[in-house]
Structures are given as C-alpha cells and as structure tokens.
Short mmCIF file of C-alpha atoms in Angstrom, two decimals:
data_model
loop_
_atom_site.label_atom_id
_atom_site.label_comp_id
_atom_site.label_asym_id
_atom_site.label_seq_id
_atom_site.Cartn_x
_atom_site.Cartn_y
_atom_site.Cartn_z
CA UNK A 18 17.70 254.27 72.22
CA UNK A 19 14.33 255.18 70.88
CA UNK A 20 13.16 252.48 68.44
CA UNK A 21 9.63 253.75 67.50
CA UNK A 22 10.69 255.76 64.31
CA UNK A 23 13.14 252.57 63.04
CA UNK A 24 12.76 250.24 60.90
CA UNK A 25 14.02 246.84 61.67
CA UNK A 26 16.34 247.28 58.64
CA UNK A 27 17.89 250.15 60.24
CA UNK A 28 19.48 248.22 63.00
CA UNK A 29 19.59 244.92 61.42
CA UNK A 30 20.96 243.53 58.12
CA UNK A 31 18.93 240.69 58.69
CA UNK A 32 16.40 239.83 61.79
CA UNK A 33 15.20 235.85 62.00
CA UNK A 34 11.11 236.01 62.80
CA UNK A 35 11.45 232.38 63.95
CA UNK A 36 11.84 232.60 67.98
CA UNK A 37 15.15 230.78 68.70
CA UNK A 38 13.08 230.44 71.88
CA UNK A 39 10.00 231.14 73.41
CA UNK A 40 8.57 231.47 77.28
CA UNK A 41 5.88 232.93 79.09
CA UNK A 42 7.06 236.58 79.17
CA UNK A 43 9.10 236.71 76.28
CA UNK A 44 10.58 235.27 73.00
CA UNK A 45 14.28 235.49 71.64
CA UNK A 46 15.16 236.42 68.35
CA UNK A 47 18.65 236.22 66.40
CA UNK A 48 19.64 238.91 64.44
CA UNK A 49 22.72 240.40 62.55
CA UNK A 50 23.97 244.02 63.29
CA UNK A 51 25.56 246.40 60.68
CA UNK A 52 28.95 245.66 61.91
CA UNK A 53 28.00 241.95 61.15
CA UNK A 54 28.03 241.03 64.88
CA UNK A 55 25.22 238.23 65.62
CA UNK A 56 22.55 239.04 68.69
CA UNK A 57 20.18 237.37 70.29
CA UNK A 58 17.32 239.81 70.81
CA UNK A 59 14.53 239.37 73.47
CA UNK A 60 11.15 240.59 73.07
CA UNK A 61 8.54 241.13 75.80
CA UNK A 62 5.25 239.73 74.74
CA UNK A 63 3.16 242.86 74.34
CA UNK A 64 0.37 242.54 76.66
CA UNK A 65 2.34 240.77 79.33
CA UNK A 66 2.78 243.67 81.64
CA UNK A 67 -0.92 244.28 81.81
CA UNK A 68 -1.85 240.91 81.80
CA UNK A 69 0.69 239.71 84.93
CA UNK A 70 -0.92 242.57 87.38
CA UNK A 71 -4.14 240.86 86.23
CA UNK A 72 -2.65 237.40 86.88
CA UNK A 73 -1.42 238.66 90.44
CA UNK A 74 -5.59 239.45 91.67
CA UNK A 75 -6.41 236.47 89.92
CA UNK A 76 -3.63 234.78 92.44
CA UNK A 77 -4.38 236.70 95.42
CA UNK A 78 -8.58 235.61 95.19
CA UNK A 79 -7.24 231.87 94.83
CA UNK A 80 -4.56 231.95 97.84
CA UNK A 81 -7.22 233.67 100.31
CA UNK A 82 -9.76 230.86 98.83
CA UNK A 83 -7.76 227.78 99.55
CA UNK A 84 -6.52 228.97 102.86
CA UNK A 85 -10.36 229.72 103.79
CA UNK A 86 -11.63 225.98 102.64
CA UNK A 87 -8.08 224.57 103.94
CA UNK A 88 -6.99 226.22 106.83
CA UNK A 89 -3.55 224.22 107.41
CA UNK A 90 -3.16 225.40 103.98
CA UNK A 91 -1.32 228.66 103.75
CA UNK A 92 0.36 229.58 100.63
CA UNK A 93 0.67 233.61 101.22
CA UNK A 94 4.51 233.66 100.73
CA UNK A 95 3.84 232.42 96.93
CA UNK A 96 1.79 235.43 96.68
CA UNK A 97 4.19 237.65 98.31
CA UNK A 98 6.94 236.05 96.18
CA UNK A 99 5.35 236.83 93.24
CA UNK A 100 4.39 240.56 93.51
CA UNK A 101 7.79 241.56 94.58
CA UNK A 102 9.50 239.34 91.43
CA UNK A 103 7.19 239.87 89.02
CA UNK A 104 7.98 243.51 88.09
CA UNK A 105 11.73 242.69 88.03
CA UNK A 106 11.73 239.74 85.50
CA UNK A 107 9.67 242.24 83.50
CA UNK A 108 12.62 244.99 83.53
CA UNK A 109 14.46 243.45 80.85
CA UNK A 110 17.19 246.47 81.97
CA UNK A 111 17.17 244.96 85.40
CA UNK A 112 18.27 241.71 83.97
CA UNK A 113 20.73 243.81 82.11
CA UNK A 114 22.67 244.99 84.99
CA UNK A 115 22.41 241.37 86.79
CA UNK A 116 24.28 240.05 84.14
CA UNK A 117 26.82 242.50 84.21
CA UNK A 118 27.09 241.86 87.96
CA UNK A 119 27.50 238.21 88.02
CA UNK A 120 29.97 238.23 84.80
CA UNK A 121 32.09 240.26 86.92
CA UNK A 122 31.86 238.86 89.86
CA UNK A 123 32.75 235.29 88.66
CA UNK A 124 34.85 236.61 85.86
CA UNK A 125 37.90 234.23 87.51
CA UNK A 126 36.14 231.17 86.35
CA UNK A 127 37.37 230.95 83.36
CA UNK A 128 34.95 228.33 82.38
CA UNK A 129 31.67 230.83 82.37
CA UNK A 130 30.67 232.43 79.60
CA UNK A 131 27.85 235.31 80.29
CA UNK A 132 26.69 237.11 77.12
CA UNK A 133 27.25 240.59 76.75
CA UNK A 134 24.67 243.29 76.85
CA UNK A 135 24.23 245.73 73.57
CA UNK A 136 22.94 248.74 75.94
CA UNK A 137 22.21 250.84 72.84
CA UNK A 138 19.61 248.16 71.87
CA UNK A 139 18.01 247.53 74.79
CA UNK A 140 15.10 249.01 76.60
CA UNK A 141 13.04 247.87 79.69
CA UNK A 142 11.05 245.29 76.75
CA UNK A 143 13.80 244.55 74.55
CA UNK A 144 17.13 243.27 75.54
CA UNK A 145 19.71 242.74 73.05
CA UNK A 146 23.26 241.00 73.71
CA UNK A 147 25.86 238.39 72.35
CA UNK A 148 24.39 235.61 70.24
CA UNK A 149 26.28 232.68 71.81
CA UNK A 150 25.30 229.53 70.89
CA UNK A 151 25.30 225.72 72.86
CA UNK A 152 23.49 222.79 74.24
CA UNK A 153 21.34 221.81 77.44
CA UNK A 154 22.92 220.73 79.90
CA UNK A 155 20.68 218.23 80.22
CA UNK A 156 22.34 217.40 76.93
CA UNK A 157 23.76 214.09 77.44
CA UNK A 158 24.10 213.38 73.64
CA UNK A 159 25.30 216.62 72.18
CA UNK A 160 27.78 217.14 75.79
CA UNK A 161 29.38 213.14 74.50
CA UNK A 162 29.23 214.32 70.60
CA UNK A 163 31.51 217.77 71.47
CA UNK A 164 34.14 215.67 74.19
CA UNK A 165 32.59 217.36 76.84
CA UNK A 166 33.50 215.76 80.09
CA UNK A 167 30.14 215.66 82.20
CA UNK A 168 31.78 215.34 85.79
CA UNK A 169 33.65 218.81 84.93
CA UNK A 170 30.41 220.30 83.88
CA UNK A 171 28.87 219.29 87.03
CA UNK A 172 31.80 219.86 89.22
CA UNK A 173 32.12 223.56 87.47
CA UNK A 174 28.48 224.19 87.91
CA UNK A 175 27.93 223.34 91.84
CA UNK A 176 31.47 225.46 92.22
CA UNK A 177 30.24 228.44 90.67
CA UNK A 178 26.96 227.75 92.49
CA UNK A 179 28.70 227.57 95.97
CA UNK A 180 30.22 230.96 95.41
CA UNK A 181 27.28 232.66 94.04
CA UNK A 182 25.17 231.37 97.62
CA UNK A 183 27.88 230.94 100.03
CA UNK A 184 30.16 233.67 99.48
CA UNK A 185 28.93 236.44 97.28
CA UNK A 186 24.96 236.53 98.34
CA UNK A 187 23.92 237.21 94.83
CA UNK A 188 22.29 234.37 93.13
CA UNK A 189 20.81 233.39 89.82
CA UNK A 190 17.78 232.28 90.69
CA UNK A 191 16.34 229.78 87.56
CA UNK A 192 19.21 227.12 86.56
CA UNK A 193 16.61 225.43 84.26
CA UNK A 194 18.52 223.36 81.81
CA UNK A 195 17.26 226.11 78.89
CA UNK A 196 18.97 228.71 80.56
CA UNK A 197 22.57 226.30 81.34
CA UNK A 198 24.06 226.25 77.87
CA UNK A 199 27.39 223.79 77.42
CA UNK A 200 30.01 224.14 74.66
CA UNK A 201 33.68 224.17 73.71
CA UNK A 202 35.37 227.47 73.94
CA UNK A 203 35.56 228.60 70.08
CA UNK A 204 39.12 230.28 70.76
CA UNK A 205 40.49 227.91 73.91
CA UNK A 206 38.45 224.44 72.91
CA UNK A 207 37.61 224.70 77.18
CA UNK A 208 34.66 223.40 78.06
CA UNK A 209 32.09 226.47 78.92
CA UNK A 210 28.72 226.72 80.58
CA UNK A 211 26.93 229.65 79.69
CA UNK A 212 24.80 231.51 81.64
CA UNK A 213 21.21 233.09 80.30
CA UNK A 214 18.02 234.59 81.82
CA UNK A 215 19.03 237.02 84.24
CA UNK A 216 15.63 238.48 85.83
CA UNK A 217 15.55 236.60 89.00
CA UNK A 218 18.26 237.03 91.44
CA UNK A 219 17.83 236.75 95.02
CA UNK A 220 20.18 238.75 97.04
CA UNK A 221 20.93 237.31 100.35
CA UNK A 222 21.53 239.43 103.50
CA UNK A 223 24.47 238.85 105.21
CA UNK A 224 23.85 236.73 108.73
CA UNK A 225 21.17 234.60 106.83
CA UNK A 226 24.19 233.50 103.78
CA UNK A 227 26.31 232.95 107.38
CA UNK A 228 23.90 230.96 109.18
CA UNK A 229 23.30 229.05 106.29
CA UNK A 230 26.35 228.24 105.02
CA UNK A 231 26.87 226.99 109.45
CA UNK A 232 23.32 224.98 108.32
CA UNK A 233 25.19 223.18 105.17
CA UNK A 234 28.16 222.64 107.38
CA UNK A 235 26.50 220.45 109.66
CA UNK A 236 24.48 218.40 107.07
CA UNK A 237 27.28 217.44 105.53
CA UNK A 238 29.12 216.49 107.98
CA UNK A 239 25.72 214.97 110.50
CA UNK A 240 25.74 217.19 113.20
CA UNK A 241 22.77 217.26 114.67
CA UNK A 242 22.93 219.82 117.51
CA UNK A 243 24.21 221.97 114.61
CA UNK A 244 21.32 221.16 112.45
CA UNK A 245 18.94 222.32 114.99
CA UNK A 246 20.40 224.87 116.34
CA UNK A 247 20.84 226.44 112.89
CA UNK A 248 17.66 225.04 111.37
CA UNK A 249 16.27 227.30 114.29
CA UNK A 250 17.91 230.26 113.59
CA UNK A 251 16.65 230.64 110.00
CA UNK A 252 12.98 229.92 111.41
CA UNK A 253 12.13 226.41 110.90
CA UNK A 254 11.61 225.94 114.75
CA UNK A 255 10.31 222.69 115.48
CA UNK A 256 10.06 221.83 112.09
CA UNK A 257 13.47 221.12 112.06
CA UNK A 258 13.50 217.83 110.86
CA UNK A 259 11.60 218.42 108.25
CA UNK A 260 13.35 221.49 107.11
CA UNK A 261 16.70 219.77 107.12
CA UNK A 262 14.90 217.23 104.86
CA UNK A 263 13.51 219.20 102.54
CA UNK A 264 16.88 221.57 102.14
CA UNK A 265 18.61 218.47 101.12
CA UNK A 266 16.15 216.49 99.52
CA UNK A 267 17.42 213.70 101.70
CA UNK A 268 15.40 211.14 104.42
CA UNK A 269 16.14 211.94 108.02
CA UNK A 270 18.15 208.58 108.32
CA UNK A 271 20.76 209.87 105.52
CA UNK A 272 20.96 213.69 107.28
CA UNK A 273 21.66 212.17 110.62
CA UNK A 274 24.22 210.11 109.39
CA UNK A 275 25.72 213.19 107.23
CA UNK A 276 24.26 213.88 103.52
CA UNK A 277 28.19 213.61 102.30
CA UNK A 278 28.59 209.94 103.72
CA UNK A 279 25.24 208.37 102.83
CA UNK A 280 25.00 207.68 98.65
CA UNK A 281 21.61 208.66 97.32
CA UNK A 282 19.52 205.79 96.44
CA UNK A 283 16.41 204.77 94.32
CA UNK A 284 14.68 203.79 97.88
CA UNK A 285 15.56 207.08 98.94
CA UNK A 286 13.99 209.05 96.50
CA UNK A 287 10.95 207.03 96.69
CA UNK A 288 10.58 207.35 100.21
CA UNK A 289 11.17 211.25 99.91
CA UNK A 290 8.85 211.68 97.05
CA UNK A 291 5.91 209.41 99.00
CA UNK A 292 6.97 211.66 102.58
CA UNK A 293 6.22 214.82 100.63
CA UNK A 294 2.72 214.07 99.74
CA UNK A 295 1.86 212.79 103.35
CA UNK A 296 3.45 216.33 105.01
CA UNK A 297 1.88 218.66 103.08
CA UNK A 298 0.24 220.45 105.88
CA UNK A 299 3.50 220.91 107.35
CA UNK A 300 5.27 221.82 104.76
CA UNK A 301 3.03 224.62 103.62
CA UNK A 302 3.17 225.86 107.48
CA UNK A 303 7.36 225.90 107.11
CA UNK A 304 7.46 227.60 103.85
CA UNK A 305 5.38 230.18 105.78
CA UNK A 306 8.13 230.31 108.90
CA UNK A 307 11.14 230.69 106.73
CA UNK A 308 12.61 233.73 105.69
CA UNK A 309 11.07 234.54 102.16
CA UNK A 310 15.03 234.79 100.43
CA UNK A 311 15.11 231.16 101.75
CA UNK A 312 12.19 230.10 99.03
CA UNK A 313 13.95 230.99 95.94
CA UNK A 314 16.87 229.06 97.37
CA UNK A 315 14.82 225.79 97.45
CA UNK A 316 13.60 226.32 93.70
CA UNK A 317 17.47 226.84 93.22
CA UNK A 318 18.94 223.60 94.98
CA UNK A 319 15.96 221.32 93.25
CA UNK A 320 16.64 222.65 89.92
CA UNK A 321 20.29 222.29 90.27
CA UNK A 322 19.75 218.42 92.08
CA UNK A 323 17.35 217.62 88.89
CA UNK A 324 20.85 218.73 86.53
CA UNK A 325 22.85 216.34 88.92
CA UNK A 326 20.18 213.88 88.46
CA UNK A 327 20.20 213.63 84.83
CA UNK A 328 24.73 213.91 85.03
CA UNK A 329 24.24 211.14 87.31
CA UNK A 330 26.65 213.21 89.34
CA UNK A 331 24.69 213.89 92.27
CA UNK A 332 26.50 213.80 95.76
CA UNK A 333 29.64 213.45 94.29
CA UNK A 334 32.37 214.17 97.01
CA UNK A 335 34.19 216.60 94.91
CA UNK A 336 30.70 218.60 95.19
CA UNK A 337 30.61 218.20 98.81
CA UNK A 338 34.28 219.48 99.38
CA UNK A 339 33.53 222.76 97.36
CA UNK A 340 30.12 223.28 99.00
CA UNK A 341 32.40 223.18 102.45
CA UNK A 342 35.08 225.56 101.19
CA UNK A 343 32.63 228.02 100.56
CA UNK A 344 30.32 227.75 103.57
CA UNK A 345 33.94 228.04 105.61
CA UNK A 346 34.95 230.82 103.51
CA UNK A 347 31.47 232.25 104.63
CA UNK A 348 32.17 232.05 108.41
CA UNK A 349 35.21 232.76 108.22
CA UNK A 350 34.71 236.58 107.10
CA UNK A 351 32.96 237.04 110.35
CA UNK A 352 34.12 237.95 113.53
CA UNK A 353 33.15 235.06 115.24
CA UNK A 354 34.53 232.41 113.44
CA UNK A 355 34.95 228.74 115.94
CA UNK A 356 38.71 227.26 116.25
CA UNK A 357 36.81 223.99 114.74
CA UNK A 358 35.62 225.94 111.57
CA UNK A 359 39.40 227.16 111.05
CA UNK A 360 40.53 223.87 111.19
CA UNK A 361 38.05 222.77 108.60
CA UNK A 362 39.00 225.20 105.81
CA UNK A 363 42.72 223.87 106.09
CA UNK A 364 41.64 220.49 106.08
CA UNK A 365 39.04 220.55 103.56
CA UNK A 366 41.93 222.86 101.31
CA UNK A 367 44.30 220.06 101.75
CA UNK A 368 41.54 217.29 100.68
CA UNK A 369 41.20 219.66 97.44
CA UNK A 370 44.51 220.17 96.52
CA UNK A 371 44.98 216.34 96.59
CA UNK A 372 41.60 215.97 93.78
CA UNK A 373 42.67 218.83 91.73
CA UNK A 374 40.48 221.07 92.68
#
C-alpha cells in the first residue's frame, strides 16, 4: 500500500503518538482501524537505515583495532554477525513473513499467541498487526495478580523452545522479556505467551540441529565421550571443555556429572561468572571456531536461562525431559539413528506421560 498521499486519518480513526514502546530501530504505536479493529503499528526510526551502514564501518575500524593491540582478541564473527542481520531486522516485511512462519509452524500449541500481520498496512518501515496486549514475563507480580501459574509458563516456554531448535531449525532469535508477553486467553481464560519481534531468526542447517541436539543429549545425561566427540564436530576442538561450559552455563564438575542431575547453585554461578572473566582469551578464540548459526544460539539459551532465573524455574526436570524428546525426535529423523537413542525416546515418553506432559 502506498502511504505517501494519506493522511493518518484515512487509515485510522484514531492513532496514539505516545510509543507503547520504543527500541533502537523502531517505536510501536497503537492505533484503531475503520472497522474498529485495534493495531499495534511499528515505525522505523527514519534515519536508521543510513545510520546502521554507518554504524557497521564504525564497527569494522574498532574490531580490526582491538585485534591489532590484542592479538588473542578476535571478535570478527560479531562483525560478520552483524552485517548479515542487520539488513534483515530492518525489513520490517521480513519479520512479516517470520511471523507467519512460526505461527504456523507451532500453531498446535495452543498456548502461543503470535499477532497477526495487516499486509495492506505494512511496508519494509512500517509493520502493522494485531494489538494484543500482556505482561513481561519477567512479570512476577502481574503473572500472581492474573492466576497465572509460573511453572506452566516456564514449562510452555522451554517446550516451544525445544521444538523451534531441536526439531524445526527455525528459531526466534531475541526472547527478551519485552518481546515474551503473558496473559489469560480473553475467550478460553488459558494461560498464553505471546510472541513479538520477529526480525531475527536463525535458521539452522540440518546436520548442525542433529549434532546438536546428540551434544544436548549427552550433557544431560554426563556423557563425556559424547560431549567431546560432539563438542568436536560443531568445531570447538580442544576447547571442548570450555564449550560444553559455556553452552550450558554450567562448571565442568556439574557437566561431568550430567547438567539434569546436578541442581544449580549460588556457588555455581559465582564460580561461572568469576571463570568467564579469567578465559576471555579463550573464549573469544571459540566463538571464532564455532559455526556462526551457533552464536545466535548462545544469545538464545542465556536470554531464555535469565527468564528461568527470574521463574526460579531453572533446571527443572520437566525442562530437561522435553529438551530430550526433542533432541531424540531430532536423531531420530535421520538415517542413522543408535538402538540406545531409540530406547531413549520410549523411555523418556513414558517418564512424560507419567508428569503430564
């Protein structure tokens, strides 16, 4: 639709100037339509496309800088990262079609709630879709205020999660708590989470989403020749350790014992959080090994492990048994699935019947 002969007034009865929210590339607006259905509208900033290829040199001078004064310091894949995702969280019809994609391909969780997009309304700067309406959540206040249980937020959200990595290689890439919206169901009173800010997905190719769902397999359960082997295969070489440890945001004493049978502890988060400082070094030279779909995974699983966090639902088993149907589902659409893994995805069906799940 061209918009630059229109008045607002001809699309909307009324159009709220207040941002409902506001970020870096863009600010959303609510507005009524004729037909008295309520948008949300989102507006690119105007000089944002000019002023990110700017931002990008800017980058690019700084990167080649730090690695010059600080060899061991290489941080090329954040530049790489950046110019390839950039120009797609700036094609507001991009994010369009990604929401169509993952409201379809999850549309048998009843529990999400994606917003429709008004494709007559929208352009590569504007996107307009369903007005839908909920809190954080991060929310603990408003989730306890509206009876909505926490554990099946969290449960609902690493399940969908699971699928979106495990099984379907399509994944929203930023589950920051302003973009993971909780309410009751206005028709069914269910508890929803709804899903916002589509621009950055990360599609995953096929024998990486196998060979990492193997990967989760064997952290959860502490298998160590697994963890190498498969730690290996997706590039961390010797780094291993440290790769497994950064992955789960878990100390090397809890992943050899098997992140699902080791609780996560004050101590333990201390100890990570004081590790991480003293491997830099190394940990800039594996984020430079790995495949590049891998980083947008890690921003993924810490944003999603800060949600737990705050839920205080992190490591719950219930997570853990989900996480393992879909990493079995995974390998098991391959041709060269073990006799072990078979066995696994009937006993870890049977340990989810019995929870309900």
């Amino acid at each position: 639709m061209c918009f630059f002969f229109l008045q607002l007034s001809d699309i909307f009865v009324s159009f709220d100037e207040t941002p409902q929210g506001a970020a870096s590339l863009a600010q959303v607006h609510k507005a009524v339509l004729h037909d008295g259905r309520t948008v949300a509208v989102k507006v690119q900033h105007p000089k944002v496309q000019r002023q990110s290829s700017q931002d990008i040199v800017v980058m690019e001078v700084l990167v080649r800088a730090v690695h010059w004064l600080f060899p061991d310091f290489a941080f090329m894949w954040l530049l790489e990262e950046a110019k390839k995702n950039m120009p797609l969280e700036l094609d507001f019809l991009n994010e369009g079609r990604n929401a169509e994609k993952v409201a379809a391909m999850l549309a048998h969780h009843r529990f999400l709630k994606v917003p429709q997009i008004h494709w007559d309304l929208s352009t590569k700067r504007i996107l307009t879709m369903e007005f839908t309406e909920g809190g954080q959540v991060n929310d603990l206040d408003y989730m306890k205020k509206n009876g909505i249980d926490v554990n099946e937020i969290s449960q609902n959200l690493g399940q969908m999660y699971s699928e979106m990595i495990f099984v379907q290689g399509f994944v929203h890439c930023d589950p920051h708590p302003g973009n993971v919206l909780v309410r009751k169901c206005p028709r069914s009173n269910r508890s929803q989470i709804i899903l916002l800010d589509h621009g950055l997905y990360q599609v995953l190719d096929p024998s990486f989403r196998v060979d990492y769902s193997r990967l989760w397999l064997c952290l959860i359960r502490g298998d160590m020749p697994g963890v190498e082997r498969f730690s290996r295969r997706l590039g961390a070489g010797d780094l291993f350790p440290l790769f497994a440890c950064v992955l789960t945001a878990r100390s090397w004493t809890s992943v050899n014992a098997g992140i699902s049978c080791v609780p996560v502890t004050d101590t333990e988060d201390v100890e990570i959080r004081t590790n991480a400082a003293l491997y830099l070094p190394q940990i800039s030279d594996l984020l430079n090994r790995i495949p590049r779909q891998m980083l947008l995974l890690l921003k993924t699983n810490d944003l999603l492990r800060g949600i737990e966090t705050t839920l205080k639902t992190r490591a719950a088993s219930s997570s853990f048994i989900h996480m393992s149907i879909c990493c079995i589902r995974a390998v098991a659409s391959t041709t060269d699935t073990t006799k072990e893994e078979c066995e696994g995805l009937r006993s870890l069906r049977v340990k989810g019947e019995r929870l309900g799940l």
